[in-house]
Amino acid sequence: MALKTLTSTPILFLLLLGCAAASTSQARPRPCKRMVLYFHDILYNGHNSHNATSAIVGSPAWGDRVTLAGQNHFGNVVVFDDPITLDNNLHSPAVGRAQGIYLYEKKEVFTAWVRFSFVFNSTQHKGSINFAGAYPLMNKTRDISVLGGTGDFFMTRGVATLMTDAFEGEVYFRLRVDIKLYECW
């Protein structure tokens, strides 16, 4: 009986070791689709109504609807309808629109919460991709969730990594959006 226990112990140990190694070495899934796009935001500043693509629609008592409030823009609500391009040139042909809202929800830290869709109108893609999440503006890159979509992106899920590619004060910024989809239909 003692000999049987001694020979089965190493086998049991090797099985447990193999299971532990398999569970820790699982690779992350590969995206089923990856896209890099740019969106360009031009905030209305009281003088640029002809080319503004976003506007302040809500502000705290100490702010106004033309300039972003102090204190890390706390309390500002901005809606946008920005062009999406395949490269970082604002004047490149748009492949769709980034439509949504961002709101500045913290006094202490420069951060926002975003909810928007990429609505495609090109020959390459039809439909939309929906995004939402916390948006810590001081981080070099920010990950937000891909929550679903329509058309070519029906029920998709994934992660979008956003990076500020350029900015001009508080009036213009360009984001590089690296979209990694993990559920594609």
Backbone as a printed PyTorch tensor [residue, N CA C, xyz], in Angstrom:
tensor([[[  0.8200,  -1.1910,   0.0000],
         [  0.0000,   0.0000,   0.0000],
         [  0.8600,   1.2510,   0.0000]],

        [[  1.9330,   1.2570,   0.7770],
         [  2.8200,   2.4140,   0.8560],
         [  3.5190,   2.6300,  -0.4820]],

        [[  3.8850,   1.5580,  -1.1890],
         [  4.5480,   1.6690,  -2.4880],
         [  3.6050,   2.2750,  -3.5230]],

        [[  2.3460,   1.8890,  -3.4930],
         [  1.3500,   2.4300,  -4.4250],
         [  1.1620,   3.9320,  -4.2000]],

        [[  1.1520,   4.3790,  -2.9530],
         [  1.0050,   5.7910,  -2.6420],
         [  2.2180,   6.5660,  -3.1260]],

        [[  3.4030,   6.0130,  -2.9590],
         [  4.6140,   6.6990,  -3.3820],
         [  4.6860,   6.8510,  -4.8970]],

        [[  4.2150,   5.8970,  -5.6640],
         [  4.2890,   5.9950,  -7.1210],
         [  3.1970,   6.8930,  -7.6800]],

        [[  2.0710,   7.0130,  -7.0030],
         [  1.0050,   7.8710,  -7.5160],
         [  1.1980,   9.3310,  -7.1160]],

        [[  1.9510,   9.6170,  -6.0810],
         [  2.1790,  10.9860,  -5.6510],
         [  2.9030,  11.8120,  -6.7150]],

        [[  4.0000,  11.3240,  -7.3210],
         [  4.6580,  12.1260,  -8.3580],
         [  3.7480,  12.3510,  -9.5770]],

        [[  2.9390,  11.3810,  -9.9210],
         [  2.0350,  11.5330, -11.0610],
         [  1.0060,  12.6180, -10.7560]],

        [[  0.4310,  12.5780,  -9.5520],
         [ -0.5280,  13.5960,  -9.1470],
         [  0.1220,  14.9780,  -9.1340]],

        [[  1.3560,  15.0610,  -8.6250],
         [  2.0770,  16.3300,  -8.5920],
         [  2.3140,  16.8740, -10.0030]],

        [[  2.7170,  16.0220, -10.9170],
         [  2.9530,  16.4510, -12.3010],
         [  1.6540,  16.9010, -12.9680]],

        [[  0.5430,  16.2270, -12.6980],
         [ -0.7420,  16.6420, -13.2550],
         [ -1.1440,  18.0200, -12.7480]],

        [[ -1.0030,  18.2330, -11.4360],
         [ -1.3420,  19.5370, -10.8730],
         [ -0.4260,  20.6350, -11.4050]],

        [[  0.8570,  20.3340, -11.5430],
         [  1.8080,  21.3000, -12.0760],
         [  1.4670,  21.6470, -13.5240]],

        [[  1.0970,  20.6660, -14.3060],
         [  0.7200,  20.8890, -15.7070],
         [ -0.5310,  21.7330, -15.8210]],

        [[ -1.5250,  21.4890, -14.9710],
         [ -2.7560,  22.2900, -14.9930],
         [ -2.4700,  23.7280, -14.6120]],

        [[ -1.6260,  23.9340, -13.5940],
         [ -1.2910,  25.2870, -13.1710],
         [ -0.5370,  26.0260, -14.2730]],

        [[  0.3910,  25.3630, -14.9350],
         [  1.1490,  25.9950, -16.0110],
         [  0.2460,  26.3290, -17.1890]],

        [[ -0.6870,  25.4450, -17.4970],
         [ -1.5930,  25.6960, -18.6210],
         [ -2.5030,  26.8860, -18.3400]],

        [[ -2.9430,  27.0290, -17.0750],
         [ -3.8540,  28.1310, -16.7830],
         [ -3.1390,  29.4740, -16.7520]],

        [[ -1.8550,  29.5190, -16.4080],
         [ -1.1410,  30.7880, -16.3580],
         [ -0.5130,  31.1500, -17.6960]],

        [[ -0.3480,  30.2060, -18.5900],
         [  0.3280,  30.5140, -19.8490],
         [ -0.6470,  30.7320, -21.0030]],

        [[ -1.9320,  30.8110, -20.7150],
         [ -2.8920,  31.0410, -21.7850],
         [ -2.6720,  32.4260, -22.3730]],

        [[ -2.5210,  32.4660, -23.6700],
         [ -2.2930,  33.7390, -24.3500],
         [ -3.6090,  34.5010, -24.4810]],

        [[ -3.4970,  35.8130, -24.5510],
         [ -4.6880,  36.6250, -24.7990],
         [ -5.2050,  36.3030, -26.1830]],

        [[ -6.5070,  36.4000, -26.3510],
         [ -7.0400,  36.1270, -27.6900],
         [ -6.5680,  37.1950, -28.6760]],

        [[ -6.4460,  36.7950, -29.9170],
         [ -6.0660,  37.7330, -30.9640],
         [ -7.3230,  38.4310, -31.4750]],

        [[ -7.1970,  39.7080, -31.8180],
         [ -8.3680,  40.3990, -32.3620],
         [ -8.7950,  39.7700, -33.6920]],

        [[-10.0990,  39.7010, -33.9200],
         [-10.6090,  39.2180, -35.1970],
         [-10.6140,  40.3410, -36.2320]],

        [[-10.5130,  41.5820, -35.7650],
         [-10.4270,  42.7330, -36.6650],
         [ -9.7060,  43.8440, -35.9290]],

        [[ -8.8570,  44.5610, -36.6710],
         [ -8.1340,  45.6980, -36.0870],
         [ -8.1580,  46.8420, -37.0850]],

        [[ -8.4410,  48.0390, -36.5760],
         [ -8.5060,  49.2350, -37.4150],
         [ -7.8420,  50.3870, -36.6710]],

        [[ -7.1520,  51.2530, -37.3950],
         [ -6.6250,  52.4850, -36.8310],
         [ -7.2500,  53.6370, -37.6030]],

        [[ -7.9420,  54.5040, -36.8650],
         [ -8.6290,  55.6430, -37.4660],
         [ -8.2960,  56.9020, -36.6660]],

        [[ -8.6200,  58.0480, -37.2370],
         [ -8.3780,  59.3320, -36.5810],
         [ -9.6820,  60.1100, -36.5260]],

        [[ -9.9280,  60.7560, -35.3930],
         [-11.0460,  61.6890, -35.4140],
         [-10.6120,  63.0470, -34.9280]],

        [[-11.2140,  64.0570, -35.5500],
         [-10.7900,  65.4410, -35.4390],
         [-11.9120,  66.2520, -34.8000]],

        [[-11.6260,  66.8950, -33.6600],
         [-12.6320,  67.6430, -32.9240],
         [-12.2810,  69.1290, -32.9470]],

        [[-13.2240,  69.9470, -33.3950],
         [-13.0560,  71.3970, -33.4010],
         [-14.1660,  71.9830, -32.5360]],

        [[-13.7840,  72.4730, -31.3550],
         [-14.7470,  72.9890, -30.3800],
         [-15.1740,  74.4080, -30.7490]],

        [[-16.4790,  74.6460, -30.7220],
         [-16.9970,  75.9960, -30.9820],
         [-16.4570,  76.9440, -29.9180]],

        [[-15.8670,  78.0690, -30.3610],
         [-15.2880,  79.0310, -29.4250],
         [-15.9000,  80.4270, -29.5320]],

        [[-17.0400,  80.5340, -30.1820],
         [-17.6900,  81.8240, -30.3410],
         [-17.3660,  82.5110, -31.6550]],

        [[-16.3390,  82.0000, -32.3700],
         [-15.9060,  82.6420, -33.6170],
         [-15.7850,  81.6640, -34.7790]],

        [[-15.9610,  80.3940, -34.5590],
         [-15.6920,  79.3950, -35.6010],
         [-16.9040,  78.5190, -35.9260]],

        [[-18.0670,  79.0890, -35.9210],
         [-19.2830,  78.2940, -36.1420],
         [-19.2950,  77.6070, -37.5060]],

        [[-18.5840,  78.1580, -38.5030],
         [-18.5850,  77.5640, -39.8440],
         [-17.8530,  76.2260, -39.9050]],

        [[-16.8880,  75.9620, -39.0100],
         [-16.1990,  74.6640, -39.0720],
         [-16.1540,  73.9190, -37.7440]],

        [[-16.8640,  74.4000, -36.7200],
         [-16.8910,  73.6960, -35.4360],
         [-17.6160,  72.3640, -35.5770]],

        [[-17.0780,  71.3300, -34.9180],
         [-17.6980,  70.0040, -34.9410],
         [-18.1600,  69.5720, -33.5530]],

        [[-17.9460,  70.4340, -32.5440],
         [-18.4070,  70.1300, -31.1950],
         [-18.8040,  71.4240, -30.5000]],

        [[-19.6510,  71.2880, -29.4860],
         [-20.1340,  72.4630, -28.7590],
         [-20.4130,  72.1080, -27.3060]],

        [[-20.1750,  73.0630, -26.4380],
         [-20.5020,  72.9110, -25.0240],
         [-22.0090,  73.0990, -24.8850]],

        [[-22.6920,  72.0960, -24.3580],
         [-24.1480,  72.1890, -24.1960],
         [-24.5590,  72.2930, -22.7350]],

        [[-23.6110,  72.0940, -21.8430],
         [-23.8780,  72.2330, -20.4200],
         [-22.6260,  72.7230, -19.7210]],

        [[-22.8080,  73.6070, -18.7570],
         [-21.6580,  74.1170, -18.0170],
         [-22.0780,  74.4230, -16.5900]],

        [[-21.1090,  74.4290, -15.6570],
         [-21.4420,  74.7590, -14.2700],
         [-21.7610,  76.2450, -14.1420]],

        [[-22.2230,  76.6490, -12.9860],
         [-22.6240,  78.0440, -12.7470],
         [-21.4910,  79.0200, -13.0260]],

        [[-20.2430,  78.6130, -12.7920],
         [-19.1080,  79.5230, -13.0000],
         [-18.5920,  79.5010, -14.4380]],

        [[-19.1820,  78.6990, -15.3000],
         [-18.7200,  78.5980, -16.6810],
         [-19.7030,  79.2090, -17.6590]],

        [[-19.4060,  79.0530, -18.9330],
         [-20.3200,  79.4850, -19.9900],
         [-20.2790,  78.4410, -21.1060]],

        [[-21.0320,  78.6670, -22.1520],
         [-21.1110,  77.6730, -23.2230],
         [-20.1910,  77.9810, -24.3980]],

        [[-19.2320,  78.8700, -24.1960],
         [-18.2920,  79.1950, -25.2570],
         [-16.8750,  78.7480, -24.8920]],

        [[-16.5110,  78.8530, -23.6220],
         [-15.1880,  78.4090, -23.1850],
         [-15.3560,  77.3380, -22.1160]],

        [[-14.4190,  76.4130, -22.0850],
         [-14.4630,  75.3600, -21.0790],
         [-14.1890,  75.9510, -19.7010]],

        [[-14.8840,  75.4440, -18.6960],
         [-14.7760,  75.9610, -17.3310],
         [-13.4050,  75.6550, -16.7470]],

        [[-13.0220,  76.4380, -15.7360],
         [-11.7960,  76.1540, -14.9960],
         [-11.9740,  74.8860, -14.1790]],

        [[-11.0640,  74.6420, -13.2440],
         [-11.1120,  73.4510, -12.3860],
         [-11.2170,  72.1700, -13.2120]],

        [[-10.3050,  71.9990, -14.1620],
         [-10.2650,  70.8010, -15.0140],
         [-11.5460,  70.6130, -15.8170]],

        [[-12.1910,  71.6950, -16.1470],
         [-13.4250,  71.7190, -16.9500],
         [-14.5820,  70.9980, -16.2740]],

        [[-14.4980,  70.8340, -14.9560],
         [-15.5230,  70.1190, -14.2050],
         [-16.9100,  70.6800, -14.5050]],

        [[-17.8280,  69.8070, -14.8450],
         [-19.2110,  70.1830, -15.0900],
         [-19.5480,  70.4650, -16.5370]],

        [[-18.5490,  70.5880, -17.4070],
         [-18.8440,  70.8190, -18.8220],
         [-19.3530,  69.5470, -19.4880]],

        [[-20.3360,  69.7090, -20.3580],
         [-20.8720,  68.6230, -21.1790],
         [-20.7230,  69.0780, -22.6330]],

        [[-20.0800,  68.2520, -23.4460],
         [-19.8000,  68.6060, -24.8370],
         [-20.3750,  67.5180, -25.7420]],

        [[-21.0870,  67.9340, -26.7850],
         [-21.5420,  66.9960, -27.8130],
         [-20.6920,  67.2120, -29.0530]],

        [[-20.5290,  66.1430, -29.8340],
         [-19.6860,  66.2860, -31.0080],
         [-20.1980,  65.4460, -32.1750]],

        [[-19.8240,  65.8810, -33.3600],
         [-20.1000,  65.2120, -34.6310],
         [-18.8520,  65.4270, -35.4930]],

        [[-17.8050,  64.6430, -35.2000],
         [-16.4790,  64.8430, -35.7640],
         [-16.2140,  63.9380, -36.9660]],

        [[-15.4430,  64.4170, -37.9420],
         [-15.0730,  63.5450, -39.0560],
         [-14.0610,  62.4840, -38.6230]],

        [[-14.1980,  61.2830, -39.2090],
         [-13.2490,  60.1900, -39.0090],
         [-12.4800,  60.0310, -40.3170]],

        [[-11.1510,  59.9520, -40.2200],
         [-10.3260,  59.7630, -41.4130],
         [ -9.4080,  58.5610, -41.2340]],

        [[ -8.8610,  58.0780, -42.3450],
         [ -7.9310,  56.9480, -42.3060],
         [ -6.5160,  57.3820, -41.9490]],

        [[ -6.2140,  58.6770, -42.0990],
         [ -4.9070,  59.1970, -41.7220],
         [ -5.1110,  60.4190, -40.8340]],

        [[ -4.0160,  61.0610, -40.4460],
         [ -4.1270,  62.1580, -39.4890],
         [ -4.3600,  63.5260, -40.1280]],

        [[ -4.7390,  63.5710, -41.3880],
         [ -4.9960,  64.8340, -42.0750],
         [ -6.4800,  65.1850, -41.9660]],

        [[ -6.7750,  66.3170, -41.3610],
         [ -8.1590,  66.7800, -41.2070],
         [ -8.8640,  66.9070, -42.5520]],

        [[ -8.1340,  67.2180, -43.6110],
         [ -8.7260,  67.4450, -44.9310],
         [ -8.8170,  66.1810, -45.7870]],

        [[ -8.4220,  65.0320, -45.2460],
         [ -8.6010,  63.7670, -45.9610],
         [-10.0800,  63.4430, -46.0460]],

        [[-10.4740,  62.6310, -47.0250],
         [-11.8900,  62.2630, -47.1190],
         [-12.3510,  61.5340, -45.8550]],

        [[-13.4990,  61.9280, -45.3540],
         [-14.0480,  61.2850, -44.1520],
         [-14.6390,  59.9250, -44.5270]],

        [[-14.3820,  58.9170, -43.6870],
         [-14.9740,  57.5880, -43.8780],
         [-16.1730,  57.3970, -42.9640]],

        [[-16.4300,  58.3960, -42.1180],
         [-17.5630,  58.3390, -41.2010],
         [-17.5220,  59.5070, -40.2520]],

        [[-18.3550,  59.4200, -39.2130],
         [-18.4540,  60.4770, -38.2090],
         [-18.3560,  59.8540, -36.8240]],

        [[-17.6660,  60.5490, -35.9220],
         [-17.6600,  60.2040, -34.5030],
         [-18.7270,  61.0850, -33.8660]],

        [[-19.7870,  60.4710, -33.3470],
         [-20.9200,  61.2260, -32.8070],
         [-21.1570,  60.8100, -31.3610]],

        [[-21.1720,  61.7930, -30.4740],
         [-21.3940,  61.4370, -29.0800],
         [-21.2490,  62.5890, -28.1230]],

        [[-20.8260,  62.2370, -26.9120],
         [-20.7940,  63.1790, -25.8000],
         [-19.5830,  62.8840, -24.9290]],

        [[-18.9830,  63.9330, -24.3960],
         [-18.0330,  63.7450, -23.3170],
         [-18.3490,  64.7410, -22.2240]],

        [[-18.1720,  64.2980, -20.9770],
         [-18.4390,  65.1700, -19.8510],
         [-17.2930,  65.0840, -18.8650]],

        [[-16.9570,  66.2310, -18.3410],
         [-15.8520,  66.3460, -17.3880],
         [-16.4380,  66.1970, -15.9930]],

        [[-16.0750,  65.0890, -15.3060],
         [-16.7750,  64.7490, -14.0740],
         [-15.9380,  64.8370, -12.8010]],

        [[-14.6990,  65.3340, -12.8720],
         [-13.8800,  65.4340, -11.6610],
         [-13.2570,  66.8100, -11.5420]],

        [[-13.2430,  67.3560, -10.3200],
         [-12.5860,  68.6360, -10.0790],
         [-11.0780,  68.4710,  -9.9020]],

        [[-10.6730,  67.3800,  -9.2500],
         [ -9.2800,  67.2160,  -8.8440],
         [ -8.3730,  66.7480,  -9.9760]],

        [[ -8.9110,  66.0140, -10.9330],
         [ -8.0980,  65.4020, -11.9790],
         [ -8.7130,  65.7440, -13.3350]],

        [[ -7.8620,  66.0070, -14.3040],
         [ -8.3220,  66.3210, -15.6580],
         [ -8.7360,  65.0200, -16.3340]],

        [[-10.0370,  64.7190, -16.2880],
         [-10.5560,  63.4740, -16.8290],
         [-11.9740,  63.6970, -17.3350]],

        [[-12.4420,  62.7550, -18.1260],
         [-13.7870,  62.8600, -18.6850],
         [-14.4080,  61.4690, -18.7630]],

        [[-15.6880,  61.4300, -19.0440],
         [-16.3910,  60.1970, -19.3570],
         [-16.9300,  60.3890, -20.7690]],

        [[-16.7470,  59.3710, -21.6220],
         [-17.1490,  59.4980, -23.0240],
         [-18.1480,  58.4100, -23.4010]],

        [[-19.0030,  58.7560, -24.3340],
         [-19.9420,  57.8000, -24.9490],
         [-20.1390,  58.2830, -26.3710]],

        [[-19.7170,  57.4560, -27.3490],
         [-19.8420,  57.8800, -28.7430],
         [-19.9120,  56.6820, -29.6720]],

        [[-20.2720,  56.9590, -30.8930],
         [-20.3290,  55.9410, -31.9470],
         [-19.5100,  56.4100, -33.1320]],

        [[-18.8630,  55.4830, -33.8060],
         [-18.3060,  55.7410, -35.1240],
         [-19.3670,  55.2830, -36.1160]],

        [[-19.9030,  56.2120, -36.8780],
         [-20.9290,  55.9120, -37.8730],
         [-20.2550,  55.9770, -39.2330]],

        [[-20.1680,  54.8290, -39.9030],
         [-19.4300,  54.7430, -41.1690],
         [-20.3510,  55.0030, -42.3510]],

        [[-19.8010,  55.6770, -43.3450],
         [-20.5480,  55.9740, -44.5650],
         [-19.6630,  55.8040, -45.7980]],

        [[-18.7150,  54.8820, -45.7310],
         [-17.7890,  54.6880, -46.8420],
         [-18.1580,  53.4280, -47.6130]],

        [[-17.4960,  53.2220, -48.7210],
         [-17.7210,  51.9840, -49.4770],
         [-17.0610,  50.8070, -48.7770]],

        [[-16.0640,  51.0860, -47.9250],
         [-15.3510,  50.0120, -47.2290],
         [-16.1460,  49.4540, -46.0470]],

        [[-16.8450,  50.3210, -45.3100],
         [-17.5840,  49.8820, -44.1250],
         [-18.9500,  50.5420, -44.0740]],

        [[-19.9300,  49.7720, -43.6050],
         [-21.2850,  50.2770, -43.3450],
         [-21.6480,  49.8840, -41.9210]],

        [[-22.3340,  50.7760, -41.2390],
         [-22.7650,  50.4740, -39.8800],
         [-22.0820,  51.3660, -38.8720]],

        [[-22.0780,  50.9190, -37.6050],
         [-21.5150,  51.7320, -36.5320],
         [-20.8150,  50.8580, -35.5040]],

        [[-19.9090,  51.4880, -34.7530],
         [-19.2490,  50.8720, -33.6000],
         [-19.5080,  51.7920, -32.4210]],

        [[-19.9180,  51.2230, -31.2790],
         [-20.2690,  52.0090, -30.0940],
         [-19.1940,  51.8750, -29.0160]],

        [[-18.8460,  53.0120, -28.3870],
         [-17.7800,  53.0800, -27.3910],
         [-18.3000,  53.7610, -26.1280]],

        [[-17.7050,  53.4270, -24.9780],
         [-18.0170,  54.1390, -23.7280],
         [-16.9360,  53.8410, -22.7060]],

        [[-16.7250,  54.8150, -21.8060],
         [-15.8210,  54.5600, -20.7030],
         [-15.2160,  55.7870, -20.0850]],

        [[-14.4900,  55.5500, -18.9990],
         [-13.7310,  56.6080, -18.3370],
         [-12.5800,  57.0030, -19.2440]],

        [[-12.2360,  58.2720, -19.1980],
         [-11.2740,  58.8120, -20.1470],
         [-10.2690,  59.6990, -19.4120]],

        [[ -9.2430,  59.1030, -18.7820],
         [ -8.2500,  59.8880, -18.0400],
         [ -7.3240,  60.6430, -19.0040]],

        [[ -7.6140,  61.9020, -19.2290],
         [ -6.9580,  62.6920, -20.2750],
         [ -5.4600,  62.8490, -20.0930]],

        [[ -4.9390,  62.7510, -18.8980],
         [ -3.5170,  62.9560, -18.6780],
         [ -2.6910,  61.7100, -19.0000]],

        [[ -3.3340,  60.5770, -19.2040],
         [ -2.6040,  59.3700, -19.5890],
         [ -2.2390,  59.4520, -21.0680]],

        [[ -1.0700,  58.9360, -21.4180],
         [ -0.6450,  58.9720, -22.8170],
         [ -1.6160,  58.1970, -23.6980]],

        [[ -2.0170,  57.0200, -23.2510],
         [ -3.0280,  56.2340, -23.9710],
         [ -4.1670,  55.9450, -23.0140]],

        [[ -5.3720,  55.8340, -23.5730],
         [ -6.5670,  55.5520, -22.7850],
         [ -7.3350,  54.4290, -23.4710]],

        [[ -7.6790,  53.3940, -22.7150],
         [ -8.4830,  52.2890, -23.2490],
         [ -9.9340,  52.5050, -22.8670]],

        [[-10.8250,  52.3510, -23.8460],
         [-12.2540,  52.3730, -23.5740],
         [-12.8860,  51.1550, -24.2240]],

        [[-14.0500,  50.8160, -23.7560],
         [-14.7320,  49.6060, -24.2110],
         [-15.4490,  49.8120, -25.5340]],

        [[-15.3960,  48.7790, -26.3680],
         [-16.2510,  48.6980, -27.5530],
         [-17.4510,  47.8670, -27.1140]],

        [[-18.6340,  48.4740, -27.1660],
         [-19.8240,  47.8680, -26.5840],
         [-20.7280,  47.1430, -27.5720]],

        [[-20.4960,  47.3140, -28.8320],
         [-21.3580,  46.6870, -29.8300],
         [-21.3180,  47.4790, -31.1080]],

        [[-22.2290,  47.1480, -32.0020],
         [-22.2740,  47.8590, -33.2660],
         [-23.4220,  47.3780, -34.1330]],

        [[-23.4570,  47.9200, -35.3460],
         [-24.4870,  47.5640, -36.3180],
         [-23.8210,  47.3150, -37.6620]],

        [[-24.5800,  46.7920, -38.6130],
         [-24.0660,  46.5910, -39.9650],
         [-22.8740,  45.6510, -39.9830]],

        [[-21.7730,  46.0850, -40.5870],
         [-20.5460,  45.2780, -40.6480],
         [-19.9990,  44.9540, -39.2650]],

        [[-20.4170,  45.6680, -38.2470],
         [-19.8980,  45.5150, -36.8930],
         [-20.9760,  45.0170, -35.9280]],

        [[-21.9330,  44.2620, -36.4370],
         [-23.0630,  43.7610, -35.6610],
         [-22.5750,  43.0310, -34.4140]],

        [[-23.0160,  43.4940, -33.2470],
         [-22.7520,  42.8860, -31.9370],
         [-21.2680,  42.6930, -31.6290]],

        [[-20.4150,  43.5320, -32.1570],
         [-18.9890,  43.3970, -31.9170],
         [-18.6180,  43.8640, -30.5170]],

        [[-17.5040,  43.3670, -30.0210],
         [-16.9750,  43.7910, -28.7240],
         [-15.4680,  43.8660, -28.8250]],

        [[-14.8990,  44.7320, -27.9840],
         [-13.4530,  44.8590, -27.9960],
         [-12.9820,  46.0230, -27.1570]],

        [[-11.8030,  46.5270, -27.5230],
         [-11.1670,  47.6190, -26.8060],
         [-10.6250,  48.6120, -27.8290]],

        [[-10.7720,  49.8850, -27.5320],
         [-10.1750,  50.9290, -28.3620],
         [ -9.1510,  51.6810, -27.5140]],

        [[ -7.9500,  51.8020, -28.0420],
         [ -6.9010,  52.5620, -27.3790],
         [ -6.8140,  53.9210, -28.0570]],

        [[ -7.0810,  54.9730, -27.2930],
         [ -7.0780,  56.3340, -27.8270],
         [ -5.8250,  57.0590, -27.3750]],

        [[ -5.2720,  57.8490, -28.2780],
         [ -4.0880,  58.6330, -27.9860],
         [ -4.2520,  60.0030, -28.6360]],

        [[ -3.9790,  61.0530, -27.8910],
         [ -4.0210,  62.3880, -28.4730],
         [ -2.8630,  62.5080, -29.4400]],

        [[ -3.1980,  62.7300, -30.7040],
         [ -2.1990,  62.7960, -31.7680],
         [ -1.7460,  64.2350, -31.9970]],

        [[ -2.6350,  65.1980, -31.7660],
         [ -2.3120,  66.6200, -31.9070],
         [ -3.3740,  67.4380, -31.1950]],

        [[ -3.0150,  68.6500, -30.7850],
         [ -4.0070,  69.5630, -30.2200],
         [ -3.5260,  70.9970, -30.4030]],

        [[ -4.4860,  71.8930, -30.4600],
         [ -4.2190,  73.3260, -30.5360],
         [ -5.0650,  74.0010, -29.4740]],

        [[ -4.4710,  74.2200, -28.3170],
         [ -5.2000,  74.8100, -27.2020],
         [ -6.4030,  73.9550, -26.8450]],

        [[ -7.5190,  74.6190, -26.5920],
         [ -8.7480,  73.8920, -26.2670],
         [ -9.7140,  73.8560, -27.4370]],

        [[ -9.2840,  74.3260, -28.6020],
         [-10.1970,  74.4120, -29.7430],
         [-10.1180,  73.1840, -30.6390]],

        [[ -8.9360,  72.6200, -30.8550],
         [ -8.7890,  71.4850, -31.7760],
         [ -7.9820,  70.3770, -31.1330]],

        [[ -8.4410,  69.1400, -31.3080],
         [ -7.6030,  67.9840, -30.9900],
         [ -7.8930,  66.8770, -31.9830]],

        [[ -6.8870,  66.0360, -32.1670],
         [ -7.0120,  64.8760, -33.0510],
         [ -6.6430,  63.6470, -32.2470]],

        [[ -7.4950,  62.6240, -32.3220],
         [ -7.2460,  61.3720, -31.6170],
         [ -6.9170,  60.2640, -32.6000]],

        [[ -5.9200,  59.4740, -32.2540],
         [ -5.6170,  58.2350, -32.9700],
         [ -6.3530,  57.1380, -32.2160]],

        [[ -7.1860,  56.3920, -32.9240],
         [ -8.0150,  55.3650, -32.2930],
         [ -7.6240,  54.0120, -32.8660]],

        [[ -7.0250,  53.1810, -32.0190],
         [ -6.6200,  51.8260, -32.4100],
         [ -7.6960,  50.8750, -31.8800]],

        [[ -8.5280,  50.3620, -32.7840],
         [ -9.6710,  49.5250, -32.4180],
         [ -9.2950,  48.0600, -32.5880]],

        [[ -9.4410,  47.2940, -31.5170],
         [ -9.1950,  45.8510, -31.5440],
         [-10.5010,  45.1550, -31.1910]],

        [[-11.0810,  44.4620, -32.1690],
         [-12.3560,  43.7670, -31.9600],
         [-12.0750,  42.2970, -31.6930]],

        [[-12.7120,  41.7670, -30.6420],
         [-12.5070,  40.3750, -30.2470],
         [-13.7290,  39.5050, -30.5080]],

        [[-14.8510,  40.1070, -30.8000],
         [-16.0490,  39.3640, -31.2020],
         [-16.5350,  39.9630, -32.5080]],

        [[-16.4260,  39.1940, -33.5690],
         [-16.8320,  39.6470, -34.8960],
         [-17.8180,  38.6290, -35.4580]],

        [[-18.8760,  39.1090, -36.0670],
         [-19.8900,  38.2150, -36.6430],
         [-19.7800,  38.2240, -38.1340]]])
